[in-house]
Amino acid sequence: MATKLTASPNSLLLQNPNRQHLLKPNSTTTFSSFSTQNKSISIRCATTSTAPVSPIPAQIQDPDRVFNFAAGPATLPANVLKKAQAELYDWRGSGMSVMEMSHRGKEFLSIIQKAEADLRTLLNISDDYSVLFLQGGATTQFAAIPLNLCRPDDPVDFVVTGSWGDKAFKEAQKFCKPKAIWSGKSEKYTKIPSFDDLEQNPDTKYLHICANETIHGVEFKDYPIPKSGLLVADMSSNFCSKPVDVSKFAVIYAGAQKNVGPSGVTIVIIRKDLLGNAQEITPVMLDYKTQADNDSLYNTPPCYGIYMCGLVFEDLLAQGGLHEVEKKNKKKAELLYNAIDESNGFYRCPVEKSVRSLMNVPFTLEKSELEAEFIKEAAKEKMVQLKGHRSVGGMRASIYNAMPLAGVEKLVAFMKDFQARHA
Amino acid sequence: MATKLTASPNSLLLQNPNRQHLLKPNSTTTFSSFSTQNKSISIRCATTSTAPVSPIPAQIQDPDRVFNFAAGPATLPANVLKKAQAELYDWRGSGMSVMEMSHRGKEFLSIIQKAEADLRTLLNISDDYSVLFLQGGATTQFAAIPLNLCRPDDPVDFVVTGSWGDKAFKEAQKFCKPKAIWSGKSEKYTKIPSFDDLEQNPDTKYLHICANETIHGVEFKDYPIPKSGLLVADMSSNFCSKPVDVSKFAVIYAGAQKNVGPSGVTIVIIRKDLLGNAQEITPVMLDYKTQADNDSLYNTPPCYGIYMCGLVFEDLLAQGGLHEVEKKNKKKAELLYNAIDESNGFYRCPVEKSVRSLMNVPFTLEKSELEAEFIKEAAKEKMVQLKGHRSVGGMRASIYNAMPLAGVEKLVAFMKDFQARHA
């Protein structure tokens, strides 16, 4: 029987995700006791037991929230959800919900324009790039990218470091001549190749990578330089988790539902000089030029999702921008990988250390027969969605931007307790 | 200066949209005084001034809500919005928002499965049809339909009764050989042809119609019988506004953002025997068979939008189903068209009477120079989005399911007052 982590006053604190977001900015330093140096679960918190520090203090110690380690859709910042809740019925005195607004009315235009402006600030996106808010997920972009950038006979290079890169490669076969110039499949997608060893086609139209493989937990820490000059990256699962030099890329695309919003919004950042060359068979909704010429309003966009992304962008800026966000993400990931690596093999992460994802942490148990029990006990402790992807098994903890440090600390404490009981 | 309709106690009642939804079911009959027989704006309401009749009584007379006549995204039922607001942060004790749920977790699966089941009940959809929850709007379906149903050389017949049918026709040119066998363009899209006069191609793959033209206000009241046996209909702007015999159709598709939810969800109802024939160049996300085989979960669907549609479907069932909904819609439309037709030409609706839309009511002023003033004064009275589509001008009142009778009554009262001051 697991120690009832949630039963103590401390673990009730731990149970509340996003408490950092709920605190006033100048209060966040009081959480130093949550650092990785403190491995005990008896954590003291200087502020939460005293005066209210948030506009919604009653929620700070909400014991009903779970820590949600889902790979996406994923946990969102509690303060963003609270704000969305407060204005769902009547958006800022407009007399209507964001869901009811004409996408061509001044209210929604102010929402989408601010979302774009804030994203441009976060990623320092220059005017040489269009920012599009589209639909259909990254999977739709797997088709749209070759349809917009290639003729049917154009060669394209793919570096395949996981299942998503492989799916992009396969979909591209309908619209160009892609080649997987490197694949990590035979090593179960645990590595990223040395860029010097890549045999790029000198005639390639672009080089495609998946910057972070959600299922396998493999993340590019730097980027290859493509022979064509055009680097295209699926950043769905690490978008806005750290600063990125957008100028290195021809196209960046990302489903929103990991780090920046709910599902149903896909963000595409594309160099403007690449617009206008879509193949004749391109559905109009997949033609980036049409979308760019219409500021993502060629037809009705996913308005509420874009609004939610805008709230998240505001929150990321309020946290100090992506450098600060990256620091938090590194701290969380370090804590979790250390717990795995220091378990004497009880827990194992198959991914090569230098390319381990800050976002998705896959791990297995040496005693694999205990994995179901691990997931079940964790769920009882209100840590949910820890099961690995159905294609790989084991466990996976997705620790996106909105997963609070406290969530990772609670998971690590649980892992140690579980190990002590089953080693 | 317009009479300040909102200043009286009665008009405050009028100001609240969806009050019928907020009432207990057995209280709705008290609203008989809102019927079309009562043309005065001095409307008595038996219940709202007495005891609370809703879980959220403080909102019933909310003077801050507008009547939103937008063509889509459009007004949603107030009780649905209130329910969504109440459970946005924590869905029914799950410890998370619907926006945070894994689309493969049991919570979201229960949501999408109930949404589909309720829609099947509402429209009496048989097991011969798949129901898909997709993305990208009807405009994406303009490509998906021919990609799934045709070879590139297949002829297809289009009856073009407005701008949306014309857009569908033009997009289909990329993927098949469409022919507009009838177009209402020369008569400014004010008519629907006699079905007997249609010169259908005997080899046509399918016959395409737009069941309700949002911009022009033209609605099919019955449906042509296609020579191929396959009738395909864009029902975006009258979906779930009345009963429809689904068995007459090969495919029905609809963006959600008029009658059944927020933007970002597209519903496709397709006969199962038509699945599996997509052209090789079909993006996987546009392949109906892939979507059907995966119960709309091939990739991450627009989860929150689907949840909202589910709440609306529940509400439509609670209202008694689509026969009851149609009665309300007919009453609202009759009231508004009567006001136009009885204005001695001050207001004009160009659409032939027999095919006037129950959903979108376009009208102009005899003195067109007053139209801007009309729209401005109406907005002051908290009736917004009455401007006609930019392509046609004039005014347009969209009176979808969720527009309460009181909203139409207030508009009609305003129109009479405006006419009295400007005739």
Short mmCIF file of N, CA and C in Angstrom, two decimals, chain B residues 244-331:
data_model
loop_
_atom_site.label_atom_id
_atom_site.label_comp_id
_atom_site.label_asym_id
_atom_site.label_seq_id
_atom_site.Cartn_x
_atom_site.Cartn_y
_atom_site.Cartn_z
N VAL B 244 -34.55 16.74 -40.43
CA VAL B 244 -34.11 16.46 -41.80
C VAL B 244 -34.10 14.94 -41.98
N ASP B 245 -34.58 14.49 -43.10
CA ASP B 245 -34.54 13.06 -43.40
C ASP B 245 -33.15 12.73 -43.94
N VAL B 246 -32.28 12.32 -43.03
CA VAL B 246 -30.88 12.08 -43.39
C VAL B 246 -30.77 11.02 -44.48
N SER B 247 -31.70 10.10 -44.51
CA SER B 247 -31.58 8.99 -45.47
C SER B 247 -31.66 9.45 -46.92
N LYS B 248 -32.11 10.68 -47.15
CA LYS B 248 -32.12 11.22 -48.51
C LYS B 248 -30.75 11.65 -49.00
N PHE B 249 -29.78 11.71 -48.07
CA PHE B 249 -28.48 12.31 -48.39
C PHE B 249 -27.34 11.28 -48.36
N ALA B 250 -26.37 11.51 -49.25
CA ALA B 250 -25.13 10.74 -49.21
C ALA B 250 -24.19 11.33 -48.17
N VAL B 251 -24.10 12.65 -48.19
CA VAL B 251 -23.26 13.37 -47.24
C VAL B 251 -23.97 14.65 -46.81
N ILE B 252 -23.97 14.90 -45.52
CA ILE B 252 -24.37 16.19 -44.97
C ILE B 252 -23.16 16.73 -44.22
N TYR B 253 -22.83 17.98 -44.44
CA TYR B 253 -21.72 18.55 -43.67
C TYR B 253 -22.09 19.94 -43.18
N ALA B 254 -21.47 20.33 -42.07
CA ALA B 254 -21.85 21.60 -41.44
C ALA B 254 -20.77 22.08 -40.50
N GLY B 255 -20.39 23.33 -40.65
CA GLY B 255 -19.62 23.99 -39.60
C GLY B 255 -20.53 24.17 -38.40
N ALA B 256 -19.97 24.04 -37.21
CA ALA B 256 -20.80 24.06 -36.00
C ALA B 256 -21.26 25.45 -35.60
N GLN B 257 -20.58 26.48 -36.10
CA GLN B 257 -20.65 27.79 -35.45
C GLN B 257 -21.88 28.63 -35.75
N LYS B 258 -22.94 27.99 -36.23
CA LYS B 258 -24.19 28.71 -36.43
C LYS B 258 -25.20 28.27 -35.37
N ASN B 259 -25.54 26.98 -35.40
CA ASN B 259 -26.61 26.48 -34.54
C ASN B 259 -26.15 25.56 -33.41
N VAL B 260 -24.96 24.99 -33.51
CA VAL B 260 -24.67 23.91 -32.56
C VAL B 260 -23.38 24.04 -31.77
N GLY B 261 -22.65 25.14 -31.90
CA GLY B 261 -21.44 25.22 -31.10
C GLY B 261 -20.55 26.37 -31.52
N PRO B 262 -19.33 26.36 -31.01
CA PRO B 262 -18.37 27.39 -31.41
C PRO B 262 -17.72 27.02 -32.74
N SER B 263 -16.99 27.92 -33.33
CA SER B 263 -16.23 27.59 -34.54
C SER B 263 -15.12 26.61 -34.20
N GLY B 264 -14.65 25.92 -35.24
CA GLY B 264 -13.54 24.98 -35.02
C GLY B 264 -13.95 23.53 -35.06
N VAL B 265 -15.26 23.27 -35.19
CA VAL B 265 -15.76 21.90 -35.33
C VAL B 265 -16.58 21.85 -36.62
N THR B 266 -16.32 20.85 -37.42
CA THR B 266 -17.13 20.59 -38.61
C THR B 266 -17.70 19.20 -38.50
N ILE B 267 -18.99 19.08 -38.67
CA ILE B 267 -19.64 17.78 -38.56
C ILE B 267 -19.91 17.24 -39.96
N VAL B 268 -19.54 15.99 -40.17
CA VAL B 268 -19.79 15.32 -41.44
C VAL B 268 -20.59 14.04 -41.16
N ILE B 269 -21.70 13.91 -41.85
CA ILE B 269 -22.53 12.70 -41.76
C ILE B 269 -22.47 12.05 -43.13
N ILE B 270 -21.90 10.87 -43.18
CA ILE B 270 -21.65 10.25 -44.49
C ILE B 270 -22.08 8.79 -44.48
N ARG B 271 -22.70 8.38 -45.59
CA ARG B 271 -23.13 6.99 -45.75
C ARG B 271 -21.90 6.10 -45.77
N LYS B 272 -21.91 5.07 -44.93
CA LYS B 272 -20.70 4.26 -44.73
C LYS B 272 -20.22 3.57 -46.01
N ASP B 273 -21.15 3.24 -46.90
CA ASP B 273 -20.71 2.53 -48.11
C ASP B 273 -19.92 3.42 -49.05
N LEU B 274 -19.88 4.71 -48.76
CA LEU B 274 -19.11 5.63 -49.62
C LEU B 274 -17.68 5.83 -49.13
N LEU B 275 -17.37 5.25 -47.98
CA LEU B 275 -16.02 5.41 -47.42
C LEU B 275 -15.03 4.52 -48.17
N GLY B 276 -13.76 4.99 -48.20
CA GLY B 276 -12.70 4.10 -48.69
C GLY B 276 -12.34 4.29 -50.14
N ASN B 277 -12.81 5.35 -50.76
CA ASN B 277 -12.51 5.56 -52.17
C ASN B 277 -11.76 6.87 -52.43
N ALA B 278 -11.07 7.37 -51.45
CA ALA B 278 -10.43 8.68 -51.61
C ALA B 278 -9.33 8.62 -52.68
N GLN B 279 -9.18 9.74 -53.38
CA GLN B 279 -8.09 9.86 -54.36
C GLN B 279 -6.74 9.75 -53.65
N GLU B 280 -5.72 9.36 -54.41
CA GLU B 280 -4.39 9.15 -53.82
C GLU B 280 -3.81 10.44 -53.26
N ILE B 281 -4.22 11.57 -53.81
CA ILE B 281 -3.67 12.85 -53.36
C ILE B 281 -4.44 13.45 -52.19
N THR B 282 -5.29 12.66 -51.56
CA THR B 282 -6.08 13.18 -50.44
C THR B 282 -5.22 13.28 -49.19
N PRO B 283 -5.06 14.47 -48.62
CA PRO B 283 -4.38 14.54 -47.32
C PRO B 283 -5.09 13.62 -46.33
N VAL B 284 -4.32 12.91 -45.53
CA VAL B 284 -4.92 11.89 -44.67
C VAL B 284 -6.01 12.47 -43.78
N MET B 285 -5.85 13.72 -43.37
CA MET B 285 -6.86 14.33 -42.50
C MET B 285 -8.18 14.57 -43.22
N LEU B 286 -8.15 14.56 -44.54
CA LEU B 286 -9.37 14.78 -45.31
C LEU B 286 -9.98 13.46 -45.79
N ASP B 287 -9.37 12.35 -45.41
CA ASP B 287 -9.87 11.04 -45.84
C ASP B 287 -10.92 10.56 -44.83
N TYR B 288 -12.16 10.54 -45.27
CA TYR B 288 -13.25 10.18 -44.36
C TYR B 288 -13.08 8.78 -43.78
N LYS B 289 -12.52 7.87 -44.56
CA LYS B 289 -12.39 6.51 -44.04
C LYS B 289 -11.44 6.48 -42.84
N THR B 290 -10.32 7.20 -42.97
CA THR B 290 -9.38 7.28 -41.85
C THR B 290 -10.08 7.86 -40.62
N GLN B 291 -10.84 8.91 -40.83
CA GLN B 291 -11.52 9.53 -39.70
C GLN B 291 -12.59 8.60 -39.11
N ALA B 292 -13.33 7.92 -39.99
CA ALA B 292 -14.38 7.02 -39.51
C ALA B 292 -13.78 5.82 -38.78
N ASP B 293 -12.72 5.27 -39.34
CA ASP B 293 -12.09 4.10 -38.71
C ASP B 293 -11.55 4.44 -37.32
N ASN B 294 -11.23 5.69 -37.12
CA ASN B 294 -10.67 6.12 -35.83
C ASN B 294 -11.65 6.91 -34.97
N ASP B 295 -12.94 6.82 -35.31
CA ASP B 295 -13.95 7.53 -34.52
C ASP B 295 -13.60 9.00 -34.32
N SER B 296 -13.13 9.65 -35.36
CA SER B 296 -12.73 11.07 -35.35
C SER B 296 -11.52 11.34 -34.47
N LEU B 297 -10.80 10.29 -34.08
CA LEU B 297 -9.63 10.47 -33.20
C LEU B 297 -8.35 10.01 -33.88
N TYR B 298 -8.26 10.20 -35.21
CA TYR B 298 -7.01 9.84 -35.88
C TYR B 298 -5.88 10.69 -35.32
N ASN B 299 -6.13 11.99 -35.21
CA ASN B 299 -5.22 12.82 -34.43
C ASN B 299 -6.06 13.53 -33.37
N THR B 300 -5.50 14.53 -32.73
CA THR B 300 -6.25 15.18 -31.65
C THR B 300 -7.39 16.00 -32.23
N PRO B 301 -8.61 15.72 -31.86
CA PRO B 301 -9.74 16.49 -32.39
C PRO B 301 -9.89 17.81 -31.63
N PRO B 302 -10.78 18.67 -32.08
CA PRO B 302 -11.04 19.93 -31.36
C PRO B 302 -11.91 19.67 -30.14
N CYS B 303 -11.28 19.19 -29.08
CA CYS B 303 -12.01 18.59 -27.95
C CYS B 303 -13.02 19.55 -27.31
N TYR B 304 -12.57 20.77 -27.04
CA TYR B 304 -13.48 21.67 -26.32
C TYR B 304 -14.68 22.04 -27.18
N GLY B 305 -14.46 22.24 -28.45
CA GLY B 305 -15.56 22.54 -29.35
C GLY B 305 -16.56 21.40 -29.42
N ILE B 306 -16.05 20.18 -29.43
CA ILE B 306 -16.94 19.01 -29.46
C ILE B 306 -17.76 18.94 -28.16
N TYR B 307 -17.08 19.23 -27.07
CA TYR B 307 -17.79 19.28 -25.77
C TYR B 307 -18.92 20.31 -25.81
N MET B 308 -18.64 21.49 -26.36
CA MET B 308 -19.67 22.53 -26.43
C MET B 308 -20.83 22.07 -27.33
N CYS B 309 -20.51 21.46 -28.46
CA CYS B 309 -21.58 20.92 -29.32
C CYS B 309 -22.42 19.92 -28.55
N GLY B 310 -21.77 19.10 -27.75
CA GLY B 310 -22.50 18.12 -26.95
C GLY B 310 -23.47 18.79 -25.99
N LEU B 311 -23.04 19.88 -25.37
CA LEU B 311 -23.95 20.61 -24.47
C LEU B 311 -25.14 21.17 -25.25
N VAL B 312 -24.88 21.66 -26.46
CA VAL B 312 -25.98 22.20 -27.27
C VAL B 312 -26.93 21.08 -27.68
N PHE B 313 -26.39 19.94 -28.06
CA PHE B 313 -27.27 18.82 -28.44
C PHE B 313 -28.17 18.43 -27.26
N GLU B 314 -27.58 18.36 -26.09
CA GLU B 314 -28.38 18.07 -24.88
C GLU B 314 -29.52 19.07 -24.74
N ASP B 315 -29.17 20.33 -24.95
CA ASP B 315 -30.17 21.40 -24.80
C ASP B 315 -31.28 21.26 -25.84
N LEU B 316 -30.92 20.92 -27.06
CA LEU B 316 -31.93 20.76 -28.12
C LEU B 316 -32.86 19.60 -27.80
N LEU B 317 -32.29 18.54 -27.26
CA LEU B 317 -33.13 17.41 -26.85
C LEU B 317 -34.05 17.82 -25.70
N ALA B 318 -33.50 18.59 -24.77
CA ALA B 318 -34.31 19.02 -23.62
C ALA B 318 -35.45 19.93 -24.07
N GLN B 319 -35.25 20.62 -25.18
CA GLN B 319 -36.33 21.47 -25.71
C GLN B 319 -37.41 20.66 -26.40
N GLY B 320 -37.17 19.36 -26.54
CA GLY B 320 -38.19 18.52 -27.16
C GLY B 320 -37.78 18.00 -28.53
N GLY B 321 -36.55 18.32 -28.94
CA GLY B 321 -36.09 17.83 -30.24
C GLY B 321 -36.33 18.83 -31.36
N LEU B 322 -36.01 18.43 -32.57
CA LEU B 322 -35.95 19.39 -33.67
C LEU B 322 -37.33 19.81 -34.18
N HIS B 323 -38.37 19.01 -33.94
CA HIS B 323 -39.71 19.48 -34.31
C HIS B 323 -40.08 20.71 -33.50
N GLU B 324 -39.78 20.66 -32.21
CA GLU B 324 -40.07 21.82 -31.35
C GLU B 324 -39.18 23.01 -31.71
N VAL B 325 -37.93 22.70 -32.00
CA VAL B 325 -36.99 23.77 -32.37
C VAL B 325 -37.47 24.46 -33.66
N GLU B 326 -37.91 23.65 -34.59
CA GLU B 326 -38.39 24.23 -35.86
C GLU B 326 -39.60 25.14 -35.64
N LYS B 327 -40.50 24.73 -34.75
CA LYS B 327 -41.67 25.58 -34.46
C LYS B 327 -41.23 26.96 -33.98
N LYS B 328 -40.26 26.96 -33.08
CA LYS B 328 -39.78 28.25 -32.56
C LYS B 328 -39.12 29.07 -33.67
N ASN B 329 -38.36 28.38 -34.50
CA ASN B 329 -37.67 29.10 -35.57
C ASN B 329 -38.67 29.68 -36.59
N LYS B 330 -39.72 28.92 -36.87
CA LYS B 330 -40.73 29.43 -37.80
C LYS B 330 -41.43 30.67 -37.24
N LYS B 331 -41.70 30.61 -35.96
CA LYS B 331 -42.38 31.73 -35.31
C LYS B 331 -41.52 33.00 -35.36
#
